[in-house]
Short mmCIF file of C-alpha atoms and ligand atoms in Angstrom, two decimals:
data_model
loop_
_atom_site.label_atom_id
_atom_site.label_comp_id
_atom_site.label_asym_id
_atom_site.label_seq_id
_atom_site.Cartn_x
_atom_site.Cartn_y
_atom_site.Cartn_z
CA MET B 1 19.52 48.00 -22.38
CA SER B 2 21.74 50.90 -23.29
CA ALA B 3 20.67 54.51 -23.34
CA GLY B 4 21.07 54.52 -27.12
CA SER B 5 18.31 52.03 -27.76
CA PRO B 6 15.04 53.28 -26.35
CA LYS B 7 11.84 51.39 -26.94
CA THR B 8 10.56 54.37 -28.90
CA ARG B 9 12.95 53.84 -31.86
CA THR B 10 13.05 50.81 -34.12
CA PRO B 11 16.51 49.33 -33.52
CA THR B 12 19.39 49.56 -35.93
CA VAL B 13 20.77 46.03 -36.22
CA ALA B 14 24.15 44.91 -37.53
CA VAL B 15 25.00 41.31 -38.39
CA VAL B 16 28.75 40.72 -38.50
CA GLY B 17 29.42 37.59 -40.53
CA ALA B 18 26.22 37.98 -42.56
CA THR B 19 27.70 35.90 -45.39
CA GLY B 20 28.41 32.90 -43.15
CA LEU B 21 26.18 29.99 -42.16
CA VAL B 22 25.21 31.43 -38.78
CA GLY B 23 24.96 35.03 -40.01
CA GLU B 24 22.62 34.15 -42.88
CA THR B 25 20.51 32.17 -40.40
CA VAL B 26 20.41 35.21 -38.08
CA LEU B 27 19.02 37.25 -41.00
CA ARG B 28 16.40 34.56 -41.68
CA VAL B 29 15.40 34.24 -38.03
CA LEU B 30 15.17 38.02 -37.52
CA ALA B 31 12.73 38.15 -40.43
CA GLU B 32 10.75 35.04 -39.42
CA ARG B 33 10.29 36.25 -35.84
CA ALA B 34 9.49 39.81 -36.99
CA PHE B 35 12.21 41.23 -34.77
CA PRO B 36 11.85 45.03 -34.96
CA VAL B 37 14.55 46.26 -37.35
CA GLY B 38 14.79 49.87 -38.55
CA GLU B 39 18.08 49.59 -40.44
CA LEU B 40 19.91 46.32 -41.10
CA ARG B 41 23.64 46.38 -41.74
CA ALA B 42 25.12 43.23 -43.27
CA LEU B 43 28.85 43.03 -42.56
CA GLY B 44 31.59 40.62 -43.53
CA SER B 45 35.27 40.53 -44.37
CA ALA B 46 36.90 42.66 -47.06
CA LYS B 47 36.55 39.61 -49.33
CA SER B 48 32.76 39.76 -49.39
CA ALA B 49 32.35 43.57 -49.30
CA GLY B 50 30.08 44.51 -52.22
CA THR B 51 28.38 41.12 -52.43
CA ARG B 52 24.70 40.84 -51.53
CA VAL B 53 22.60 38.99 -48.98
CA ARG B 54 18.81 38.87 -48.65
CA PHE B 55 16.76 40.21 -45.78
CA ARG B 56 12.95 40.34 -45.78
CA GLY B 57 12.85 39.89 -49.55
CA HIS B 58 15.34 42.70 -50.27
CA GLU B 59 18.97 42.55 -51.26
CA LEU B 60 21.47 44.22 -48.96
CA VAL B 61 25.01 45.12 -49.97
CA VAL B 62 27.59 43.63 -47.62
CA ARG B 63 30.09 46.06 -46.12
CA GLU B 64 33.38 45.31 -44.46
CA ALA B 65 33.06 45.05 -40.67
CA SER B 66 34.81 47.97 -38.95
CA PRO B 67 34.28 50.23 -35.93
CA GLU B 68 32.67 52.83 -38.22
CA ALA B 69 30.24 50.29 -39.68
CA LEU B 70 28.94 49.62 -36.15
CA GLU B 71 28.46 53.27 -35.16
CA GLY B 72 24.91 53.98 -34.03
CA ALA B 73 23.89 50.32 -33.97
CA ASP B 74 21.53 49.22 -31.18
CA PHE B 75 22.08 45.46 -31.58
CA VAL B 76 25.15 43.83 -33.08
CA PHE B 77 25.06 40.10 -33.74
CA PHE B 78 28.60 38.78 -34.09
CA ALA B 79 28.71 35.58 -36.15
CA ALA B 80 32.27 35.76 -37.45
CA THR B 81 35.57 34.94 -35.76
CA GLY B 82 36.50 35.14 -32.10
CA GLU B 83 39.33 37.53 -32.98
CA LEU B 84 36.92 39.92 -34.67
CA SER B 85 34.59 39.88 -31.64
CA ARG B 86 37.55 40.65 -29.40
CA ALA B 87 38.61 43.52 -31.67
CA LEU B 88 35.22 45.15 -32.31
CA ALA B 89 32.73 44.20 -29.59
CA PRO B 90 34.06 46.29 -26.65
CA ALA B 91 33.98 49.56 -28.61
CA ALA B 92 30.51 48.80 -29.99
CA ALA B 93 29.27 48.08 -26.46
CA ALA B 94 30.93 51.22 -25.09
CA ALA B 95 29.18 53.23 -27.79
CA GLY B 96 25.78 51.98 -26.57
CA ALA B 97 25.09 48.86 -28.65
CA VAL B 98 24.22 45.53 -27.14
CA VAL B 99 26.46 42.89 -28.66
CA VAL B 100 25.18 39.31 -28.89
CA ASP B 101 28.25 37.24 -29.64
CA LYS B 102 28.22 33.76 -31.18
CA SER B 103 31.94 33.16 -30.82
CA SER B 104 33.59 31.60 -27.77
CA THR B 105 35.57 34.76 -26.99
CA TRP B 106 33.46 36.16 -24.14
CA ARG B 107 31.59 33.10 -22.92
CA MET B 108 33.68 32.36 -19.86
CA ASP B 109 34.33 36.02 -18.99
CA ALA B 110 32.85 36.49 -15.51
CA SER B 111 31.48 39.91 -16.46
CA VAL B 112 29.64 38.59 -19.53
CA PRO B 113 26.32 36.73 -19.18
CA LEU B 114 26.12 33.41 -21.05
CA VAL B 115 22.47 32.99 -21.80
CA VAL B 116 19.88 30.50 -22.97
CA PRO B 117 16.66 32.51 -22.55
CA GLU B 118 14.54 29.52 -21.44
CA ILE B 119 17.04 28.82 -18.63
CA ASN B 120 18.75 31.93 -17.25
CA PRO B 121 17.15 35.11 -18.67
CA GLY B 122 17.79 36.81 -15.32
CA ALA B 123 21.52 36.82 -16.11
CA LEU B 124 20.84 39.46 -18.77
CA ALA B 125 20.23 42.07 -16.08
CA GLU B 126 23.98 42.01 -15.36
CA HIS B 127 25.12 42.69 -18.92
CA ARG B 128 27.56 45.52 -19.64
CA GLY B 129 26.96 45.66 -23.36
CA ILE B 130 28.09 42.16 -24.35
CA VAL B 131 26.04 38.98 -24.02
CA ALA B 132 27.51 35.64 -25.05
CA CYS B 133 25.53 32.96 -26.83
CA PRO B 134 26.68 29.44 -25.85
CA ASN B 135 28.26 26.80 -28.04
CA CYS B 136 25.73 24.98 -30.25
CA THR B 137 26.30 21.65 -28.50
CA THR B 138 26.03 23.19 -25.05
CA ILE B 139 22.62 24.72 -25.80
CA GLY B 140 21.13 21.32 -26.70
CA LEU B 141 22.60 19.72 -23.58
CA VAL B 142 21.53 22.38 -21.07
CA MET B 143 18.02 22.58 -22.54
CA ALA B 144 17.62 18.86 -21.73
CA LEU B 145 19.34 19.06 -18.34
CA GLU B 146 17.56 22.08 -16.86
CA PRO B 147 14.11 20.46 -16.48
CA LEU B 148 15.71 17.40 -14.88
CA ARG B 149 17.74 19.63 -12.57
CA ARG B 150 14.54 21.45 -11.50
CA ALA B 151 12.75 18.13 -10.97
CA ALA B 152 15.44 16.13 -9.18
CA GLY B 153 18.81 17.94 -8.97
CA LEU B 154 21.93 16.94 -10.90
CA VAL B 155 24.85 14.91 -9.59
CA HIS B 156 26.78 13.85 -12.70
CA VAL B 157 26.53 14.16 -16.49
CA ALA B 158 28.34 12.04 -19.10
CA VAL B 159 27.80 12.91 -22.75
CA THR B 160 28.92 11.76 -26.17
CA THR B 161 28.07 14.21 -28.95
CA LEU B 162 27.74 13.50 -32.68
CA GLN B 163 28.31 16.82 -34.37
CA ALA B 164 27.46 17.95 -37.88
CA ALA B 165 29.88 19.33 -40.46
CA SER B 166 28.15 22.74 -40.44
CA GLY B 167 29.37 23.21 -36.89
CA ALA B 168 32.65 24.09 -38.57
CA GLY B 169 31.01 26.74 -40.78
CA ARG B 170 30.56 26.94 -44.54
CA GLU B 171 33.94 25.33 -45.17
CA GLY B 172 32.87 22.35 -43.09
CA ILE B 173 29.81 21.73 -45.26
CA GLU B 174 31.88 22.24 -48.40
CA GLU B 175 34.46 19.72 -47.24
CA LEU B 176 31.76 17.14 -46.46
CA THR B 177 30.11 17.51 -49.87
CA SER B 178 33.11 18.13 -52.12
CA ALA B 179 34.20 15.43 -54.50
CA ALA B 180 37.86 16.18 -53.77
CA ARG B 181 37.66 14.49 -50.34
CA ALA B 182 40.60 16.55 -49.10
CA SER B 183 40.67 17.14 -45.35
CA ASN B 184 41.61 20.73 -44.52
CA VAL B 185 38.86 21.65 -42.07
CA PHE B 186 38.61 18.34 -40.21
CA PRO B 187 41.52 16.23 -38.93
CA ARG B 188 40.46 13.29 -41.17
CA MET B 189 38.23 12.88 -44.20
CA LEU B 190 34.67 13.27 -42.89
CA ALA B 191 32.60 11.75 -45.70
CA GLY B 192 31.81 8.14 -44.78
CA ASN B 193 33.72 8.52 -41.54
CA VAL B 194 33.42 9.35 -37.82
CA ILE B 195 36.08 11.53 -36.18
CA PRO B 196 36.48 11.56 -32.39
CA GLN B 197 37.88 15.08 -32.42
CA CYS B 198 35.94 18.36 -32.70
CA GLU B 199 38.26 21.36 -32.79
CA LYS B 200 41.75 21.39 -31.25
CA LEU B 201 43.28 18.53 -29.30
CA LEU B 202 44.70 19.90 -26.05
CA ALA B 203 47.64 18.79 -23.90
CA ASN B 204 45.24 17.01 -21.50
CA ASP B 205 43.92 14.82 -24.38
CA TYR B 206 40.52 16.52 -24.35
CA THR B 207 39.52 18.91 -27.13
CA SER B 208 38.69 22.61 -26.95
CA GLU B 209 35.09 21.72 -27.91
CA GLU B 210 34.85 19.27 -24.99
CA GLU B 211 36.17 21.84 -22.53
CA LYS B 212 33.66 24.42 -23.83
CA LEU B 213 30.82 21.94 -23.36
CA ARG B 214 31.81 21.28 -19.74
CA ASP B 215 32.61 24.88 -18.71
CA GLU B 216 29.64 26.50 -20.43
CA THR B 217 27.21 23.93 -19.05
CA ARG B 218 28.41 24.69 -15.52
CA LYS B 219 28.16 28.46 -16.05
CA ILE B 220 24.66 28.46 -17.56
CA LEU B 221 23.26 26.09 -14.95
CA GLY B 222 25.05 28.01 -12.18
CA LEU B 223 26.63 24.74 -10.96
CA PRO B 224 30.38 25.47 -11.10
CA GLU B 225 31.38 22.11 -9.64
CA LEU B 226 28.96 19.90 -11.61
CA PRO B 227 30.87 16.85 -12.83
CA VAL B 228 30.46 16.87 -16.63
CA THR B 229 32.51 14.44 -18.70
CA MET B 230 32.30 14.15 -22.47
CA THR B 231 33.54 12.99 -25.86
CA CYS B 232 32.71 15.16 -28.88
CA VAL B 233 32.61 13.32 -32.22
CA ARG B 234 32.27 14.77 -35.73
CA VAL B 235 29.93 12.80 -37.99
CA PRO B 236 29.16 13.11 -41.72
CA VAL B 237 25.86 14.93 -41.22
CA ALA B 238 25.24 18.37 -42.74
CA ILE B 239 23.11 19.99 -40.02
CA GLY B 240 22.10 18.81 -36.54
CA HIS B 241 24.16 17.97 -33.48
CA SER B 242 23.08 14.88 -31.55
CA ALA B 243 24.08 13.77 -28.07
CA ALA B 244 23.74 10.60 -26.00
CA VAL B 245 23.52 11.79 -22.40
CA LEU B 246 23.76 9.81 -19.16
CA VAL B 247 22.42 11.91 -16.26
CA GLU B 248 22.65 11.08 -12.58
CA THR B 249 20.12 12.96 -10.47
CA GLU B 250 20.04 13.67 -6.70
CA ARG B 251 16.60 12.14 -6.32
CA ALA B 252 15.53 9.06 -8.26
CA LEU B 253 13.45 10.05 -11.28
CA ALA B 254 11.40 7.46 -13.13
CA PRO B 255 11.43 7.88 -16.92
CA ARG B 256 7.75 8.90 -16.88
CA GLU B 257 8.53 11.66 -14.34
CA ALA B 258 11.48 12.79 -16.44
CA LEU B 259 9.27 12.85 -19.54
CA ALA B 260 6.68 14.96 -17.72
CA ALA B 261 9.36 17.44 -16.59
CA LEU B 262 10.83 17.62 -20.11
CA ARG B 263 7.40 18.08 -21.72
CA ALA B 264 6.58 20.97 -19.39
CA PHE B 265 9.74 22.87 -20.35
CA PRO B 266 9.54 25.49 -23.14
CA GLY B 267 11.48 24.87 -26.33
CA LEU B 268 11.67 21.08 -26.06
CA CYS B 269 10.00 18.53 -28.28
CA VAL B 270 9.85 15.23 -26.42
CA GLY B 271 9.26 11.80 -27.91
CA GLU B 272 8.77 8.33 -26.44
CA GLY B 273 9.75 4.95 -27.85
CA SER B 274 10.31 5.19 -31.59
CA GLU B 275 9.41 8.92 -31.59
CA TYR B 276 13.05 9.95 -31.21
CA ALA B 277 14.43 12.62 -33.53
CA ALA B 278 17.35 12.36 -35.94
CA PRO B 279 19.29 15.25 -37.52
CA LEU B 280 17.56 15.14 -40.92
CA GLU B 281 14.19 15.79 -39.26
CA VAL B 282 15.51 18.47 -36.93
CA ALA B 283 17.29 20.67 -39.50
CA GLY B 284 15.26 23.87 -39.84
CA ARG B 285 13.52 23.51 -36.46
CA ASP B 286 13.95 25.67 -33.38
CA GLU B 287 13.10 23.12 -30.69
CA VAL B 288 15.60 20.86 -28.99
CA PHE B 289 14.43 17.27 -29.47
CA VAL B 290 14.72 14.79 -26.61
CA GLY B 291 13.96 11.08 -26.84
CA ARG B 292 15.07 7.59 -25.81
CA VAL B 293 14.51 8.53 -22.15
CA ARG B 294 15.18 5.37 -20.15
CA SER B 295 16.54 4.31 -16.80
CA ASP B 296 20.00 2.85 -16.41
CA PRO B 297 19.59 -0.63 -14.93
CA THR B 298 23.07 -0.38 -13.43
CA HIS B 299 22.22 2.65 -11.24
CA PRO B 300 19.00 3.71 -9.45
CA ARG B 301 19.38 7.45 -10.11
CA ARG B 302 20.64 7.48 -13.69
CA LEU B 303 18.77 8.15 -16.93
CA TRP B 304 19.82 7.97 -20.54
CA LEU B 305 18.57 10.55 -23.07
CA TRP B 306 19.05 11.31 -26.72
CA CYS B 307 19.04 15.01 -27.75
CA VAL B 308 19.20 16.64 -31.17
CA ILE B 309 19.47 20.34 -32.04
CA ASP B 310 19.75 22.30 -35.27
CA ASN B 311 23.17 23.81 -34.56
CA LEU B 312 22.59 26.78 -36.85
CA ARG B 313 19.14 27.71 -35.46
CA LYS B 314 18.58 27.09 -31.73
CA GLY B 315 22.27 26.20 -31.46
CA ALA B 316 23.24 29.64 -32.77
CA ALA B 317 20.97 32.13 -34.59
CA THR B 318 17.62 31.53 -32.88
CA ASN B 319 19.16 31.61 -29.42
CA ALA B 320 20.95 34.87 -30.29
CA VAL B 321 17.73 36.49 -31.58
CA GLN B 322 15.83 35.23 -28.50
CA ILE B 323 18.47 36.97 -26.34
CA ALA B 324 17.84 40.23 -28.19
CA GLU B 325 14.06 39.77 -27.85
CA GLU B 326 14.47 39.18 -24.13
CA LEU B 327 16.64 42.31 -23.81
CA LEU B 328 13.94 44.35 -25.54
CA ALA B 329 11.29 42.85 -23.27
CA GLN B 330 13.35 43.61 -20.16
CA SER B 331 14.18 47.21 -21.20
N1 NAP E 1 28.25 26.79 -37.39
C1 NAP E 1 27.73 26.55 -36.20
O1 NAP E 1 27.02 25.56 -35.97
C2 NAP E 1 27.97 27.51 -35.09
C3 NAP E 1 27.22 27.35 -33.94
C4 NAP E 1 27.44 28.20 -32.86
C5 NAP E 1 28.41 29.18 -32.99
N2 NAP E 1 29.13 29.32 -34.13
C6 NAP E 1 30.08 30.42 -34.20
O2 NAP E 1 29.52 31.40 -35.07
C7 NAP E 1 30.56 32.07 -35.76
C8 NAP E 1 30.29 31.98 -37.27
O3 NAP E 1 30.30 30.61 -37.64
P1 NAP E 1 29.80 30.11 -39.06
O4 NAP E 1 29.55 28.67 -38.89
O5 NAP E 1 28.72 30.98 -39.59
O6 NAP E 1 31.12 30.31 -39.94
P2 NAP E 1 31.25 30.57 -41.53
O7 NAP E 1 30.14 29.97 -42.27
O8 NAP E 1 32.64 30.18 -41.84
O9 NAP E 1 31.13 32.17 -41.64
C9 NAP E 1 32.09 33.02 -41.08
C10 NAP E 1 31.65 34.46 -41.27
O10 NAP E 1 32.60 35.30 -40.62
C11 NAP E 1 33.02 36.30 -41.53
N3 NAP E 1 34.39 36.71 -41.25
C12 NAP E 1 35.49 35.92 -41.13
N4 NAP E 1 36.58 36.68 -40.90
C13 NAP E 1 36.15 37.98 -40.89
C14 NAP E 1 36.80 39.23 -40.73
N5 NAP E 1 38.10 39.32 -40.49
N6 NAP E 1 36.05 40.36 -40.81
C15 NAP E 1 34.71 40.28 -41.03
N7 NAP E 1 34.05 39.12 -41.19
C16 NAP E 1 34.76 37.98 -41.13
C17 NAP E 1 32.91 35.64 -42.89
O11 NAP E 1 32.85 36.66 -43.85
P3 NAP E 1 33.37 36.40 -45.37
O12 NAP E 1 32.29 35.61 -46.04
O13 NAP E 1 33.52 37.76 -45.89
O14 NAP E 1 34.66 35.65 -45.25
C18 NAP E 1 31.59 34.89 -42.72
O15 NAP E 1 30.50 35.78 -42.89
C19 NAP E 1 31.86 31.44 -35.29
O16 NAP E 1 32.37 32.20 -34.22
C20 NAP E 1 31.42 30.07 -34.80
O17 NAP E 1 32.29 29.55 -33.83
C21 NAP E 1 28.92 28.51 -35.19
#
């Protein structure tokens, strides 16, 4: 924790991107979890300056994000663009704020902790003013993998994700629900469709989303060589990223042992048989839901799982607020 944010003062909190899907969820989660907030600054682009957002039943006027608007802040939640985080976060951190960044800009920077508080809260001790919050898909995956890793070690992970339109922000939801059916945000029309491409297609035929999922999973779990292979698919769902995961462990783990390990882990909601979760039930929840745990008859040390996460809450805002709570607790 920086010198500018002692426990004795109620923190000044800025939310950059307060008009966006993640930013408005950060405001909601801060209020729901009674995070200590002295002053709340809601920041956005010049376009939304002067508009209003709600926090704890009051309206706040949105200001344009700028270095001056962050002066004196103790916590800054960035939920805007990667470019804006790159431009504004270092100065805010140097001035004594702790930045919790939702963009991908700092996640793979070796000097920036990438944190899921249930898994690697110890990494926060190394922060130098910026903490990165993982990709929404990664958080769901690592929350399911960590208990299995602790129980039996990990050898190999293969995952297919089914990702909601809101993962692409407010414009993603608008494109899914608009009557016009134009495709500007997604590479094909999403309504009534399934698109095997989330984000940019790279020269190696994987996508930037797939590379994030692999690299961030390795960093959070502290397993830099873990074989992780994946396909990320966009589906016509508003909120909730799902994943079908095939995990190979070092030691054979029967499904009932895996279920016990998953049930004992904080932040997971585990179902058996028909008690699996689907995105419509998970939207608005903070747990990661794991179900369909079963052995792979083709391999003695492989298990299949089904995971679902609300990408805007635990996949973004809730995890970011938990990071700030953990920083306060550790200070
Ligand atoms: N959606 C998800 O599931 C999810 C999950 C994890 C991480 N993330 C990350 O979280 C961030 C926000 O995503 P989102 O889904 O909330 O997107 P969004 O709904 O499109 O909102 C984007 C926000 O960024 C603001 N913004 C854009 N350019 C800006 C600028 N130059 N200066 C100041 N503010 C600017 C927008 O303000 P205006 O309204 O003024 O334009 C808006 O508040 C992104 O980095 C995204 O990758 C998203």
